[in-house]
Amino acid sequence: MVHSSKAINLQVWRCNVDELLKPIYSFLKCETPDEWITEATKRENLTVVLTDHLVCELKAAQSAMFLIRKYAVDKASGDALLEWLKPFETLIYKREGDWRELADKNKLTKSMIPKSNTPYGQDLIDKMVILIKEELHHFYQVLEIMDEYGIKYQSITPCRYAKGMLRNVKTFEPDALVDKLIVGAYIEARSCERFAKLAPHVDKRLGDFYISLLRSEARHYQDYLKLAQEISELDISERVELLGTVEAELISTPDDDFKFHSGLPASSASSVR
């Protein structure tokens, strides 16, 4: 039997995606429940999935920027970072500005100088600046898709996920920073896993977009994890294990608030019982 080039390309694509996701599935302690996929792919939930995805991209950029400002640069560099993010935050929090102009705003005009007393400063800056640029680009892409689908941005409340993870972060340094980086790794890995899970069940436009995000999300999780181990004086395996258990519980237990990172839909959990 002769395979068409289209079929061969599809097979190669699936192999590439599978290879990309191997370390993600090895890192996460559970997969997204099928019940969440069912809920997320309902037509009536498209608005909340895209809106929450949009907000998650901004929050990811904010979190990375917080790490740079708190741990790696002086005030002048920190102020430059805030200016970079300002148009994106203004659009979401004040509903001011034209989203179409944001593509030209995703530029950092000042080089970041690490504090002299932070040996890991430059590596943290380098990795987080790239991450911020990519997250803000994804933010713009989600706005494009929402515009195409006729979905207007409306404020939504955050789900329990990130707060539930951060509740377990240590309060003293450098352990607090290490834990925050591990939490960042789990959030990025889970996002990658969910994009891959959703892609086959949505329309081609949205599915192609989700697949296009996999490589950067996978790299982001690895960057967070590498930084955590570089900064820690001890092996981080125990903290990775603990925070991974917390993350899996948030994903697999009943959750009344359906969002992009929410847990098992409460309606599904009650119907099983």
Short mmCIF file of C-alpha atoms in Angstrom, two decimals:
data_model
loop_
_atom_site.label_atom_id
_atom_site.label_comp_id
_atom_site.label_asym_id
_atom_site.label_seq_id
_atom_site.Cartn_x
_atom_site.Cartn_y
_atom_site.Cartn_z
CA MET A 1 0.00 0.00 0.00
CA VAL A 2 1.38 3.39 -1.01
CA HIS A 3 0.95 6.12 1.56
CA SER A 4 0.10 9.61 0.32
CA SER A 5 2.52 12.40 1.25
CA LYS A 6 -0.24 13.90 3.40
CA ALA A 7 -0.58 10.68 5.41
CA ILE A 8 3.19 10.39 5.81
CA ASN A 9 3.45 14.02 6.94
CA LEU A 10 0.69 13.41 9.49
CA GLN A 11 2.51 10.34 10.78
CA VAL A 12 5.76 12.29 11.12
CA TRP A 13 3.91 15.11 12.87
CA ARG A 14 2.38 12.69 15.38
CA CYS A 15 5.79 11.12 16.08
CA ASN A 16 7.31 14.56 16.66
CA VAL A 17 4.51 15.57 19.02
CA ASP A 18 4.73 12.27 20.91
CA GLU A 19 8.49 12.70 21.29
CA LEU A 20 8.03 16.27 22.52
CA LEU A 21 5.46 15.21 25.10
CA LYS A 22 7.39 12.24 26.55
CA PRO A 23 9.27 14.27 29.18
CA ILE A 24 6.07 16.20 29.98
CA TYR A 25 4.14 13.02 30.82
CA SER A 26 7.11 11.73 32.77
CA PHE A 27 7.27 14.95 34.80
CA LEU A 28 3.55 15.32 35.57
CA LYS A 29 2.10 12.92 38.14
CA CYS A 30 -1.26 12.56 36.41
CA GLU A 31 -2.87 13.24 33.06
CA THR A 32 -5.75 15.63 32.58
CA PRO A 33 -9.02 13.77 33.30
CA ASP A 34 -11.10 12.92 30.22
CA GLU A 35 -14.02 14.66 31.93
CA TRP A 36 -12.14 17.97 31.76
CA ILE A 37 -11.49 17.50 28.04
CA THR A 38 -15.20 16.83 27.48
CA GLU A 39 -16.13 19.98 29.37
CA ALA A 40 -13.46 22.12 27.70
CA THR A 41 -14.54 21.15 24.19
CA LYS A 42 -18.21 22.02 24.66
CA ARG A 43 -19.16 24.91 22.40
CA GLU A 44 -20.66 26.87 25.31
CA ASN A 45 -17.31 26.77 27.15
CA LEU A 46 -15.16 28.13 24.30
CA THR A 47 -15.41 31.67 25.67
CA VAL A 48 -14.14 30.78 29.14
CA VAL A 49 -11.38 28.51 27.78
CA LEU A 50 -10.01 31.21 25.47
CA THR A 51 -10.49 34.03 27.98
CA ASP A 52 -8.76 32.14 30.75
CA HIS A 53 -5.99 31.10 28.34
CA LEU A 54 -5.51 34.78 27.49
CA VAL A 55 -5.22 35.75 31.16
CA CYS A 56 -2.87 32.81 31.84
CA GLU A 57 -0.47 34.07 29.15
CA LEU A 58 -0.37 37.50 30.78
CA LYS A 59 0.07 36.01 34.26
CA ALA A 60 2.92 33.83 33.01
CA ALA A 61 4.68 36.94 31.70
CA GLN A 62 3.99 38.78 34.96
CA SER A 63 5.34 35.90 37.06
CA ALA A 64 8.56 35.71 35.03
CA MET A 65 8.93 39.47 35.25
CA PHE A 66 8.44 39.39 39.03
CA LEU A 67 11.26 36.86 39.34
CA ILE A 68 13.65 39.04 37.34
CA ARG A 69 12.74 42.22 39.24
CA LYS A 70 12.90 40.64 42.69
CA TYR A 71 15.96 38.45 42.29
CA ALA A 72 18.11 39.61 39.40
CA VAL A 73 18.13 43.33 38.45
CA ASP A 74 18.42 46.83 39.88
CA LYS A 75 15.53 49.30 40.10
CA ALA A 76 16.22 50.99 36.74
CA SER A 77 16.11 47.67 34.89
CA GLY A 78 13.03 46.67 36.88
CA ASP A 79 11.25 49.87 35.88
CA ALA A 80 12.06 49.17 32.21
CA LEU A 81 10.47 45.74 32.58
CA LEU A 82 7.30 47.28 34.02
CA GLU A 83 7.06 49.66 31.07
CA TRP A 84 7.33 46.72 28.68
CA LEU A 85 4.36 44.99 30.28
CA LYS A 86 2.23 48.10 30.84
CA PRO A 87 0.27 48.17 27.51
CA PHE A 88 -0.75 44.53 27.94
CA GLU A 89 -1.89 45.05 31.53
CA THR A 90 -3.72 48.26 30.61
CA LEU A 91 -5.72 46.41 27.97
CA ILE A 92 -6.84 43.72 30.42
CA TYR A 93 -7.23 45.61 33.69
CA LYS A 94 -8.37 49.01 32.43
CA ARG A 95 -9.90 47.98 29.09
CA GLU A 96 -7.90 50.73 27.38
CA GLY A 97 -6.01 50.56 24.09
CA ASP A 98 -6.32 48.68 20.80
CA TRP A 99 -5.20 45.05 20.99
CA ARG A 100 -4.04 45.22 17.35
CA GLU A 101 -1.25 47.62 18.38
CA LEU A 102 0.22 45.20 20.92
CA ALA A 103 2.25 43.33 18.30
CA ASP A 104 4.54 46.38 18.10
CA LYS A 105 4.72 46.75 21.89
CA ASN A 106 6.37 43.40 22.58
CA LYS A 107 9.90 44.83 22.75
CA LEU A 108 12.35 45.30 25.57
CA THR A 109 14.42 48.39 24.74
CA LYS A 110 16.82 48.24 27.69
CA SER A 111 19.40 45.56 28.38
CA MET A 112 19.02 43.98 31.80
CA ILE A 113 22.02 44.20 34.12
CA PRO A 114 22.12 41.58 36.89
CA LYS A 115 22.76 42.59 40.48
CA SER A 116 26.39 42.09 41.40
CA ASN A 117 25.54 39.72 44.25
CA THR A 118 23.49 37.26 42.22
CA PRO A 119 25.65 34.59 40.51
CA TYR A 120 22.60 33.15 38.75
CA GLY A 121 21.26 36.57 37.72
CA GLN A 122 22.24 36.57 34.05
CA ASP A 123 20.88 33.08 33.41
CA LEU A 124 17.62 33.97 35.14
CA ILE A 125 17.34 37.15 33.05
CA ASP A 126 18.17 35.44 29.77
CA LYS A 127 15.66 32.61 30.22
CA MET A 128 12.86 34.75 31.65
CA VAL A 129 13.14 37.54 29.04
CA ILE A 130 12.71 34.98 26.26
CA LEU A 131 9.78 33.44 28.14
CA ILE A 132 8.11 36.86 28.60
CA LYS A 133 8.46 37.68 24.89
CA GLU A 134 6.91 34.35 23.93
CA GLU A 135 4.07 34.57 26.46
CA LEU A 136 3.16 38.09 25.29
CA HIS A 137 3.24 36.89 21.68
CA HIS A 138 0.88 34.05 22.63
CA PHE A 139 -1.30 36.61 24.44
CA TYR A 140 -1.61 38.54 21.17
CA GLN A 141 -2.36 35.35 19.22
CA VAL A 142 -5.19 34.44 21.60
CA LEU A 143 -6.64 37.94 21.12
CA GLU A 144 -6.51 37.38 17.35
CA ILE A 145 -8.41 34.10 17.68
CA MET A 146 -10.98 35.62 20.04
CA ASP A 147 -11.55 38.39 17.50
CA GLU A 148 -11.99 35.84 14.70
CA TYR A 149 -14.54 33.92 16.80
CA GLY A 150 -16.38 37.08 17.84
CA ILE A 151 -15.49 36.65 21.53
CA LYS A 152 -15.08 39.84 23.53
CA TYR A 153 -12.87 39.91 26.59
CA GLN A 154 -14.69 39.87 29.91
CA SER A 155 -13.09 39.75 33.35
CA ILE A 156 -13.04 36.34 35.00
CA THR A 157 -11.93 35.22 38.43
CA PRO A 158 -8.78 33.08 38.79
CA CYS A 159 -9.21 29.41 39.59
CA ARG A 160 -7.70 27.63 42.59
CA TYR A 161 -4.76 26.12 40.68
CA ALA A 162 -1.88 28.62 40.90
CA LYS A 163 -2.85 29.79 44.38
CA GLY A 164 -3.07 26.19 45.52
CA MET A 165 0.46 25.55 44.27
CA LEU A 166 1.98 28.74 45.67
CA ARG A 167 0.49 28.02 49.10
CA ASN A 168 3.17 25.34 49.47
CA VAL A 169 6.14 27.57 48.60
CA LYS A 170 8.70 28.02 51.38
CA THR A 171 9.04 31.48 52.92
CA PHE A 172 12.83 31.78 53.25
CA GLU A 173 15.43 32.30 50.53
CA PRO A 174 16.81 30.86 48.35
CA ASP A 175 14.30 28.04 48.93
CA ALA A 176 11.35 30.33 48.16
CA LEU A 177 12.82 31.17 44.75
CA VAL A 178 13.58 27.52 44.04
CA ASP A 179 10.00 26.53 44.90
CA LYS A 180 8.57 29.32 42.73
CA LEU A 181 10.62 28.07 39.81
CA ILE A 182 9.41 24.49 40.35
CA VAL A 183 5.81 25.76 40.49
CA GLY A 184 6.47 27.61 37.22
CA ALA A 185 7.73 24.37 35.68
CA TYR A 186 4.54 22.53 36.64
CA ILE A 187 2.27 25.27 35.30
CA GLU A 188 4.09 25.31 31.96
CA ALA A 189 4.15 21.50 31.73
CA ARG A 190 0.44 21.25 32.50
CA SER A 191 -0.36 23.93 29.93
CA CYS A 192 1.62 21.99 27.33
CA GLU A 193 -0.19 18.76 28.21
CA ARG A 194 -3.61 20.40 28.00
CA PHE A 195 -2.93 22.05 24.65
CA ALA A 196 -1.96 18.64 23.28
CA LYS A 197 -5.07 17.02 24.78
CA LEU A 198 -7.40 19.68 23.37
CA ALA A 199 -5.92 19.93 19.86
CA PRO A 200 -7.59 16.83 18.34
CA HIS A 201 -11.03 17.82 19.65
CA VAL A 202 -11.35 21.42 18.41
CA ASP A 203 -11.58 22.98 14.96
CA LYS A 204 -8.48 23.13 12.76
CA ARG A 205 -7.74 26.80 13.41
CA LEU A 206 -7.67 26.34 17.16
CA GLY A 207 -6.06 22.89 17.01
CA ASP A 208 -3.19 24.16 14.86
CA PHE A 209 -2.67 27.02 17.30
CA TYR A 210 -2.52 24.71 20.30
CA ILE A 211 -0.01 22.46 18.56
CA SER A 212 2.13 25.49 17.67
CA LEU A 213 2.44 26.28 21.40
CA LEU A 214 3.78 22.89 22.47
CA ARG A 215 7.46 23.40 21.76
CA SER A 216 7.77 26.70 23.63
CA GLU A 217 5.69 25.50 26.59
CA ALA A 218 7.85 22.37 26.85
CA ARG A 219 11.01 24.47 26.80
CA HIS A 220 9.62 26.86 29.41
CA TYR A 221 9.05 24.02 31.88
CA GLN A 222 12.59 22.76 31.32
CA ASP A 223 14.06 26.26 31.76
CA TYR A 224 12.26 26.71 35.07
CA LEU A 225 13.43 23.34 36.32
CA LYS A 226 17.07 23.89 35.26
CA LEU A 227 17.13 27.28 36.98
CA ALA A 228 15.70 25.77 40.16
CA GLN A 229 18.47 23.17 40.32
CA GLU A 230 21.20 25.70 39.45
CA ILE A 231 20.13 28.04 42.25
CA SER A 232 19.53 25.40 44.90
CA GLU A 233 22.47 24.17 46.94
CA LEU A 234 20.69 20.83 47.40
CA ASP A 235 19.11 18.29 45.08
CA ILE A 236 15.59 19.55 44.30
CA SER A 237 14.06 16.10 43.70
CA GLU A 238 12.23 16.10 47.02
CA ARG A 239 10.60 19.50 46.37
CA VAL A 240 9.75 18.50 42.80
CA GLU A 241 8.06 15.37 44.16
CA LEU A 242 6.10 17.25 46.83
CA LEU A 243 4.92 20.06 44.57
CA GLY A 244 4.11 17.53 41.86
CA THR A 245 1.83 15.70 44.28
CA VAL A 246 0.07 18.97 45.13
CA GLU A 247 -0.33 19.77 41.42
CA ALA A 248 -1.77 16.35 40.62
CA GLU A 249 -4.30 16.65 43.43
CA LEU A 250 -5.48 20.04 42.14
CA ILE A 251 -5.90 18.57 38.65
CA SER A 252 -7.59 15.30 39.61
CA THR A 253 -9.97 16.33 42.43
CA PRO A 254 -13.46 17.86 42.00
CA ASP A 255 -13.50 21.56 41.17
CA ASP A 256 -16.61 23.76 41.01
CA ASP A 257 -14.90 26.50 38.99
CA PHE A 258 -14.24 25.43 35.39
CA LYS A 259 -11.16 27.11 33.92
CA PHE A 260 -8.12 26.24 31.78
CA HIS A 261 -6.19 24.85 34.77
CA SER A 262 -9.14 23.63 36.82
CA GLY A 263 -9.53 20.17 38.25
CA LEU A 264 -12.11 17.45 37.69
CA PRO A 265 -15.41 19.14 36.76
CA ALA A 266 -17.64 18.86 39.83
CA SER A 267 -20.64 17.79 37.73
CA SER A 268 -18.63 14.88 36.30
CA ALA A 269 -17.41 13.85 39.74
CA SER A 270 -20.93 13.81 41.19
CA SER A 271 -22.33 11.85 38.24
CA VAL A 272 -19.69 9.14 38.77
CA ARG A 273 -20.77 8.77 42.37
#
